[in-house]
Coordinates of C-alpha atoms and ligand atoms in Angstrom, one line a residue:
X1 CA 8.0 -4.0 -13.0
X2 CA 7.7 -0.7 -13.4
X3 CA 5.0 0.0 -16.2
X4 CA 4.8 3.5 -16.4
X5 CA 5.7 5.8 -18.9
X6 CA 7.3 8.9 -16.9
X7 CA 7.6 9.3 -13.2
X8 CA 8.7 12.4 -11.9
X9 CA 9.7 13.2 -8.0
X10 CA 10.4 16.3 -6.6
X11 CA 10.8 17.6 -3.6
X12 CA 9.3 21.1 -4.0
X13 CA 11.3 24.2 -3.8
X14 CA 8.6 26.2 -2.1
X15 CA 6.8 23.5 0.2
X16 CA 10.2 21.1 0.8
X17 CA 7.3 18.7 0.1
X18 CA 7.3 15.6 -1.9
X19 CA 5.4 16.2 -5.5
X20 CA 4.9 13.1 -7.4
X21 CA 3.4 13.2 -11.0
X22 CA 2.8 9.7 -12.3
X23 CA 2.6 9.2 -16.4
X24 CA 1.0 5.8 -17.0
X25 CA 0.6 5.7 -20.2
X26 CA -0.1 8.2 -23.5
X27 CA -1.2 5.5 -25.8
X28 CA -4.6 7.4 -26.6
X29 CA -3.3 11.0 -26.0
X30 CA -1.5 13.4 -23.7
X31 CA -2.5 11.6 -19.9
X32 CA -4.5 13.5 -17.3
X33 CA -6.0 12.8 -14.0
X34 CA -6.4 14.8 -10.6
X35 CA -3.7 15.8 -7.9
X36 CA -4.4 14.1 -4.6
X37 CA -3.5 16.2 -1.4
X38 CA -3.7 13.8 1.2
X39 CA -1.2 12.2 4.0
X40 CA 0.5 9.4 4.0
X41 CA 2.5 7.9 6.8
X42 CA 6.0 7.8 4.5
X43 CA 6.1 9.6 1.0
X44 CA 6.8 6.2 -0.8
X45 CA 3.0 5.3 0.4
X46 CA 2.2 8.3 -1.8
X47 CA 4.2 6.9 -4.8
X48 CA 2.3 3.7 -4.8
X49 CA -0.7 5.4 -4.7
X50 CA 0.5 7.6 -7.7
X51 CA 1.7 4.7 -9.4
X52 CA -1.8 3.1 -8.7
X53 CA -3.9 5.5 -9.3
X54 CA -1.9 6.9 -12.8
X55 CA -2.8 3.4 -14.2
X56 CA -6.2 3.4 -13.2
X57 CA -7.0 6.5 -15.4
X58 CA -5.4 4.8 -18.4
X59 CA -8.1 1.9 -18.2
X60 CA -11.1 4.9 -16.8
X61 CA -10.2 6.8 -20.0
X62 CA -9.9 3.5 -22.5
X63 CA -13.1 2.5 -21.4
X64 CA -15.1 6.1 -21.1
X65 CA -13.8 6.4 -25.3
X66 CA -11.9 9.1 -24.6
X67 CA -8.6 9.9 -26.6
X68 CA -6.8 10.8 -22.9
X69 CA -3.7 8.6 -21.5
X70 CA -3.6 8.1 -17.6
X71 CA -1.6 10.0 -14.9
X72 CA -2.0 11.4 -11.7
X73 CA -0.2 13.7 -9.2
X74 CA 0.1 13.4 -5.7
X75 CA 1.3 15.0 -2.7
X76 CA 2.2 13.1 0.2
X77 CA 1.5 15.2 3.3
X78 CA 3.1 13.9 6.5
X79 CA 1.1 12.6 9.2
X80 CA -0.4 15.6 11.3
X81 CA 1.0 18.6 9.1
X82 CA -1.8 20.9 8.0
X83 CA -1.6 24.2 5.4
X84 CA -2.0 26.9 5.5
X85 CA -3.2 29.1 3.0
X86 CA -0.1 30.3 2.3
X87 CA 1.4 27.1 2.7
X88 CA -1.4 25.6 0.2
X89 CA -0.3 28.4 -2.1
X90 CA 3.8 27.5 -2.1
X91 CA 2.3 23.3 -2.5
X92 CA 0.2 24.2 -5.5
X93 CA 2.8 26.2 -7.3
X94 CA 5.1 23.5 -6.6
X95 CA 2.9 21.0 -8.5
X96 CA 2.9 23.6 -11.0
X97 CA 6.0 23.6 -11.9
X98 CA 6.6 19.9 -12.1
X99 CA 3.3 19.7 -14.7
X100 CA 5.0 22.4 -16.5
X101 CA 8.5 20.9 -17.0
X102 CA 6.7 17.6 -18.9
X103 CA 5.4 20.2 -21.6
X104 CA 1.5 18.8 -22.0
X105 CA 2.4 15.0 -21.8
X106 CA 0.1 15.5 -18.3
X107 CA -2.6 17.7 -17.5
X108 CA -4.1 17.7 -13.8
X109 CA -7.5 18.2 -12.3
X110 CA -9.2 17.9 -8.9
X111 CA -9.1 14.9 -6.4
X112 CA -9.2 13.8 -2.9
X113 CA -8.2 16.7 -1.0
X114 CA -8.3 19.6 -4.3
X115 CA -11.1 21.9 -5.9
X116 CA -11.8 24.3 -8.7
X117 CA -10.0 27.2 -6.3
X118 CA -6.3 24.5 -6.2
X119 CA -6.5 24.3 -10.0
X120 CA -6.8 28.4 -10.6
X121 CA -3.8 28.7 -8.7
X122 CA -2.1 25.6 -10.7
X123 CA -3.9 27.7 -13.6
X124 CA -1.3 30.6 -13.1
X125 CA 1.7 28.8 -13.6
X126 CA 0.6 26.1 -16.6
X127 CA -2.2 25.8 -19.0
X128 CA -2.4 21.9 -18.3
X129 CA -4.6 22.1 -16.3
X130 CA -8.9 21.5 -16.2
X131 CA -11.9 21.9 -13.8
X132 CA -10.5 25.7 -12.8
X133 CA -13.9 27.6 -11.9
X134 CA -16.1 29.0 -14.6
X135 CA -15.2 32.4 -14.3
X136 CA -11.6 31.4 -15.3
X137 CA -12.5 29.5 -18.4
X138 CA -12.6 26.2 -16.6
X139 CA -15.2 23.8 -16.3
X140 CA -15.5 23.5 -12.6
X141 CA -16.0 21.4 -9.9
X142 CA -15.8 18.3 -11.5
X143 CA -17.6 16.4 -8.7
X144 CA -21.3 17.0 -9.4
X145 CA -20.6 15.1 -13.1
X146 CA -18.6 12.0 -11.2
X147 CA -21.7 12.3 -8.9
X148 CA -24.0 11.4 -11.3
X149 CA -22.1 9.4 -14.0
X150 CA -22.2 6.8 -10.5
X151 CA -25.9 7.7 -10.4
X152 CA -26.2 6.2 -14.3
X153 CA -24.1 3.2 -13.5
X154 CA -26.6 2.1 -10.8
X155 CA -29.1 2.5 -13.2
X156 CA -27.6 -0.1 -15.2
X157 CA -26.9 -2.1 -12.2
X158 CA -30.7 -1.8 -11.0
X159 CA -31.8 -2.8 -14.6
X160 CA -29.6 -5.8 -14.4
X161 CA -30.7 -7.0 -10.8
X162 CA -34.3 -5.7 -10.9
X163 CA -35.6 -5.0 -13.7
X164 CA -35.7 -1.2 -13.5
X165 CA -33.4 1.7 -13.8
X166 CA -35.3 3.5 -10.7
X167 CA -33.5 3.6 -7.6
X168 CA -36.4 4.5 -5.7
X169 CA -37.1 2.6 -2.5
X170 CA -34.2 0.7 -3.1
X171 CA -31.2 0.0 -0.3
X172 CA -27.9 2.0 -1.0
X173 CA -25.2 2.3 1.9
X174 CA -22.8 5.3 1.1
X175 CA -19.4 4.9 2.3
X176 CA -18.5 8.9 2.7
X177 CA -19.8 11.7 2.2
X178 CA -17.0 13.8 0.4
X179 CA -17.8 16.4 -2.0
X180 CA -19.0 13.1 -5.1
X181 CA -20.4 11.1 -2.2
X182 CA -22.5 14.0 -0.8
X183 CA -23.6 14.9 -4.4
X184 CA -24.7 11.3 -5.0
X185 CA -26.3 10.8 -1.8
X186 CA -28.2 14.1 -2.6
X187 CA -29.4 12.2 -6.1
X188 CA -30.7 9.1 -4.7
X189 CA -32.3 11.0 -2.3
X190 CA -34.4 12.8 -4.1
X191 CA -35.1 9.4 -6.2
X192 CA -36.6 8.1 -2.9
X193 CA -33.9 5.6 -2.3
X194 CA -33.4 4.5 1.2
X195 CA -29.9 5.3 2.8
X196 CA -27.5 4.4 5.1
X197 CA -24.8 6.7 5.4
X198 CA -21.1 7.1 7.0
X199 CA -18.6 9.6 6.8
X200 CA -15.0 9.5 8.8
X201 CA -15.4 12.8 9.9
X202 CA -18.9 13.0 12.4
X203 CA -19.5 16.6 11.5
X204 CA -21.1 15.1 8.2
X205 CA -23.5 13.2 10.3
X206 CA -25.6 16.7 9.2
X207 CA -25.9 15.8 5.8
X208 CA -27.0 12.7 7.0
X209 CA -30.2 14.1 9.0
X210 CA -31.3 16.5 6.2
X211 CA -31.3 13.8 4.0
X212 CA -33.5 11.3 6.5
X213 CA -30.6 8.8 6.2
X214 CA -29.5 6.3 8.7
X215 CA -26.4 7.3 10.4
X216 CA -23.3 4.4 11.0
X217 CA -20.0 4.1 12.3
X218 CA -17.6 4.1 9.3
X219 CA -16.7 0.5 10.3
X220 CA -20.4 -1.2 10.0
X221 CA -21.3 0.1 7.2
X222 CA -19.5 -2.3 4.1
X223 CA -21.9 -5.4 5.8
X224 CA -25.0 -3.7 6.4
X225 CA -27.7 -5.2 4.9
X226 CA -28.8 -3.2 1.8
X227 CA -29.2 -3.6 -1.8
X228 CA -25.7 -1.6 -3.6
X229 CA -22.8 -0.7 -1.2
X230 CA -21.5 2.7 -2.7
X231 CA -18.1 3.5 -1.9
X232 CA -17.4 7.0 -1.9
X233 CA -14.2 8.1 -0.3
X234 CA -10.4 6.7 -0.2
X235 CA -9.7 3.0 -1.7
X236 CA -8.8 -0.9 -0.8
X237 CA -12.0 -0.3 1.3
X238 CA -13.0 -4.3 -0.5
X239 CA -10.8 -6.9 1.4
X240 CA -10.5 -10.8 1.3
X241 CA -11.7 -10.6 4.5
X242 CA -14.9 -8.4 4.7
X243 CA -15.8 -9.3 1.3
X244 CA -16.9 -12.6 2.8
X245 CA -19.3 -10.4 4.9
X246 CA -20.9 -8.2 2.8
X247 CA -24.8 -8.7 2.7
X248 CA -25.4 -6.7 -0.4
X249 CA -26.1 -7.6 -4.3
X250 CA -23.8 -4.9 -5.5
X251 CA -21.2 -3.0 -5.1
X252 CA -20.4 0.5 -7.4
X253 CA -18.9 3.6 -6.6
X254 CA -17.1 6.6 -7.6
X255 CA -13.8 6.0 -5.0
X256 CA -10.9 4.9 -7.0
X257 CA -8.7 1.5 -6.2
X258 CA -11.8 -0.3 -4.4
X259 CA -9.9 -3.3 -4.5
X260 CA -7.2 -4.1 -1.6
X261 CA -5.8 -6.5 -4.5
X262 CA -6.7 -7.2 -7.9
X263 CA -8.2 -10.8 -6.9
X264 CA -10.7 -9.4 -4.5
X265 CA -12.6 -9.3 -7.8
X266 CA -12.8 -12.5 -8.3
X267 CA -14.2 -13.2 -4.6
X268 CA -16.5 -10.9 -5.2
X269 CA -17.8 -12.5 -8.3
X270 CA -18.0 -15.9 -6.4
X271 CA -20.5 -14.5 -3.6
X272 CA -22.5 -13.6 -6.6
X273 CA -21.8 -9.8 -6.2
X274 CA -22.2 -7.8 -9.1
X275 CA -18.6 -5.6 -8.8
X276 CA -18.5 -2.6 -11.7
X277 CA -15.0 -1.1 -12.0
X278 CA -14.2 2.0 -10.2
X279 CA -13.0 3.3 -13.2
X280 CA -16.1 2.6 -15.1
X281 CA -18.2 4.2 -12.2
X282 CA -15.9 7.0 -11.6
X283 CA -15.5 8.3 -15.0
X284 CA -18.3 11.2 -14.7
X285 CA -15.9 13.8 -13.8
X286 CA -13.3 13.6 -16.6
X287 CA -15.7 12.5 -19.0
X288 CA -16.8 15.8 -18.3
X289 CA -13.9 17.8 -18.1
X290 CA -12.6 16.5 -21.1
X291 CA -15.6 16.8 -23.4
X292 CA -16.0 20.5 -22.0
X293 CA -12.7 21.6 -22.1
X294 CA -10.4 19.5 -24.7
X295 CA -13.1 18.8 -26.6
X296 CA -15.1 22.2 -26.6
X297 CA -18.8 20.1 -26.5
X298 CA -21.4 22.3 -25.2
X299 CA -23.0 21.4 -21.8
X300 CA -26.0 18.7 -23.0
X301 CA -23.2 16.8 -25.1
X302 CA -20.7 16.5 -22.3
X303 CA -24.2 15.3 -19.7
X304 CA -25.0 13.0 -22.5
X305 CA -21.7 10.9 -22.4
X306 CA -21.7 11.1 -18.7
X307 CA -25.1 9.5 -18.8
X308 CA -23.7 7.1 -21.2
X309 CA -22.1 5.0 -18.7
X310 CA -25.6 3.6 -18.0
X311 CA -24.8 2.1 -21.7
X312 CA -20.9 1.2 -21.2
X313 CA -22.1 -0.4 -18.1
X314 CA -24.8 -2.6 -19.5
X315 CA -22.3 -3.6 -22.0
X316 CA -20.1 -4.8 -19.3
X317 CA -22.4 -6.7 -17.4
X318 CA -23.7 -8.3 -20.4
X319 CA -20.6 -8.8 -22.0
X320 CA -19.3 -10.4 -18.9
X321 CA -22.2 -13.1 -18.5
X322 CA -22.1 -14.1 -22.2
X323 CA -18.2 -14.8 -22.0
X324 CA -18.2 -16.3 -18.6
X325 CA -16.0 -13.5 -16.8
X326 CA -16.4 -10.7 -14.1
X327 CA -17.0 -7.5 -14.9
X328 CA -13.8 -6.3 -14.0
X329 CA -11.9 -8.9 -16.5
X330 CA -14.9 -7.9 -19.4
X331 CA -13.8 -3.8 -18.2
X332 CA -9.7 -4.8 -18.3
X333 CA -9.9 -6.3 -21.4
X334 CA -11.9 -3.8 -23.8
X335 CA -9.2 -1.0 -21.7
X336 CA -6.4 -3.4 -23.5
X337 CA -8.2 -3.6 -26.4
X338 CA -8.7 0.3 -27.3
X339 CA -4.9 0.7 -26.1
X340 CA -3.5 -1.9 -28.2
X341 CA -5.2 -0.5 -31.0
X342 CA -4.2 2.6 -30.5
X343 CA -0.3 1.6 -30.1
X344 CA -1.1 -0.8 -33.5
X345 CA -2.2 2.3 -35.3
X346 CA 0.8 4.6 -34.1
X347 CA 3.4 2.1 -35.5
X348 CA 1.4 1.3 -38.3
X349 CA 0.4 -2.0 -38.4
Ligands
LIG401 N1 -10.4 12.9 -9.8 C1 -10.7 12.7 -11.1 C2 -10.7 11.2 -11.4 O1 -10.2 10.4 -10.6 C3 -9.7 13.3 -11.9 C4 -10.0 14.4 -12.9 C5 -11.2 15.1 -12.9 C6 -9.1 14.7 -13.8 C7 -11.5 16.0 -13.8 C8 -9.3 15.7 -14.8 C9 -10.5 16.3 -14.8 O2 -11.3 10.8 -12.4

């Protein structure tokens, strides 16, 4: 069943490449969530992505309080094609111009494989648009903010498991080391945790040595034997099948769709892992965004509310112990409680 609200296909005039916005819902206001520039082996991989990922920020924004619905926008790049800047150009005006046709009822930002410079070019085309750099009137990269809204729902994680919010000396393993992962890693570092580090792309084995973290293959890292597996970069890195494996007390990260399916959860909660939602965990960046930008909050109000998931993430975790669920049922079902009372209040009940 198709849930979604609007979903719009194009194959761009420009690029001749497929641009897929996704409108999950607008219950709680006009939808946003970034544009992903990434490849896929067929286009329709991309559209279940889209469709994935567009629900996903209805629930992050439900349960971050924020009056935003969930969408997201997506371009499937085929296998081995890369842009050039020129090419990148003709893509993001493409994108552009879809945005623009839905008339505000989505508003993009960055994501896998987009920055502050994509949205300034998105920025000259439509005004739904966030996170274009500073000097533009946007309010950035957007990644620093999911970096360390993650950082505060560890915290709550730590508290919960140990007794302390400090993450120093304790055992994270980062799964990628993307623009949030490498911000995050950066954080903990400097907290004095000890890390284990992987990154699909060796070059980042750098960041790895400056930091004084252990270096591993991308493919040992989910079972090595640390305190809080982080994962960073794409999703359905949690499987029925490695799940079994994992040696850890916890898993939270800022990637999106952790899950390979929804009842991963479940296993998860069985091996006594503590699983917070990605979209809980990941919410620092639009939280953010929003508050800067929609919202007009000045800089120490928006950083407050991202350090508030610390607080939305205790209340989870307690939540889900007193009423004998996992974290991700205690998560799904506030998400379906804000939205239904938003919908109730729409039609006036
Ligand atoms: N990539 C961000 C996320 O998944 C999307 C985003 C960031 C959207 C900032 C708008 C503003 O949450």
């Amino acid at each position: 069943m198709l849930d979604h609200e609007r979903v719009a296909i194009h194959t761009g005039s420009r690029s001749r490449l497929p641009v897929i916005v996704a409108v999950h819902s607008t219950a709680l206001g006009p939808a946003a969530g970034g544009l992903r520039l990434w490849h896929y082996p067929d286009w329709r991989d991309g559209l279940t992505d889209a469709l994935r990922l567009s629900a996903a920020m209805t629930s992050k924004f439900a349960v971050a309080g924020l009056p935003s619905g969930g969408g997201k926008a997506v371009v499937a790049l085929p296998e081995g094609v890369e842009l050039d800047p020129g090419r990148r150009r003709d893509v993001l005006r493409d994108v552009a111009d879809v945005i623009d046709s839905l008339g505000g009822m989505y508003a993009t930002g960055p994501d896998v494989g987009t920055g502050p410079a994509d949205m300034a070019v998105i920025g000259e085309t439509t005004p739904h648009v966030f996170c274009r750099p500073a000097h533009l009137g946007g309010s950035g990269d957007s990644s620093p903010h999911t970096a360390r809204g993650t950082l505060a729902a560890l915290r709550a994680v730590s508290r919960r498991l140990y007794g302390t919010a400090s993450l120093k000396g304790r055992g994270l393993a980062i799964v990628g080391l993307g623009r949030v992962g490498a911000g995050l890693a950066r954080l903990l570092a400097a907290e004095g945790a000890a890390l284990t580090v992987t990154d699909i792309d060796p070059d980042k084995e750098r960041i790895s040595d400056e930091l004084g973290a252990v270096w591993r293959a991308p493919g040992e890292i989910l079972t090595a034997d640390v305190d809080i597996v982080v994962p960073s970069a794409l999703g359905s890195v949690l499987t029925e099948r490695n799940v079994a494996e994992l040696r850890c007390r916890a898993v939270v990260g800022p990637a999106n769709n952790q899950l390979a399916a929804p009842h991963v959860a479940d296993l998860l909660h069985h091996r006594g892992i503590i699983w917070v939602p990605d979209y809980v965990a990941s919410a620092g960046g639009v939280i953010n965004a929003i508050s800067a930008e929609l919202h007009h909050a000045d800089a120490d109000t928006a950083h407050s509310r991202v350090r508030a998931i610390e607080d939305t993430v205790s209340d989870l975790l307690e939540t889900a112990q007193r009423l004998g669920r996992t974290p991700a049922q205690a998560a799904d079902e506030l998400a379906l409680r804000r939205l239904g009372a938003a919908s109730s209040l729409r039609q006036g009940v």
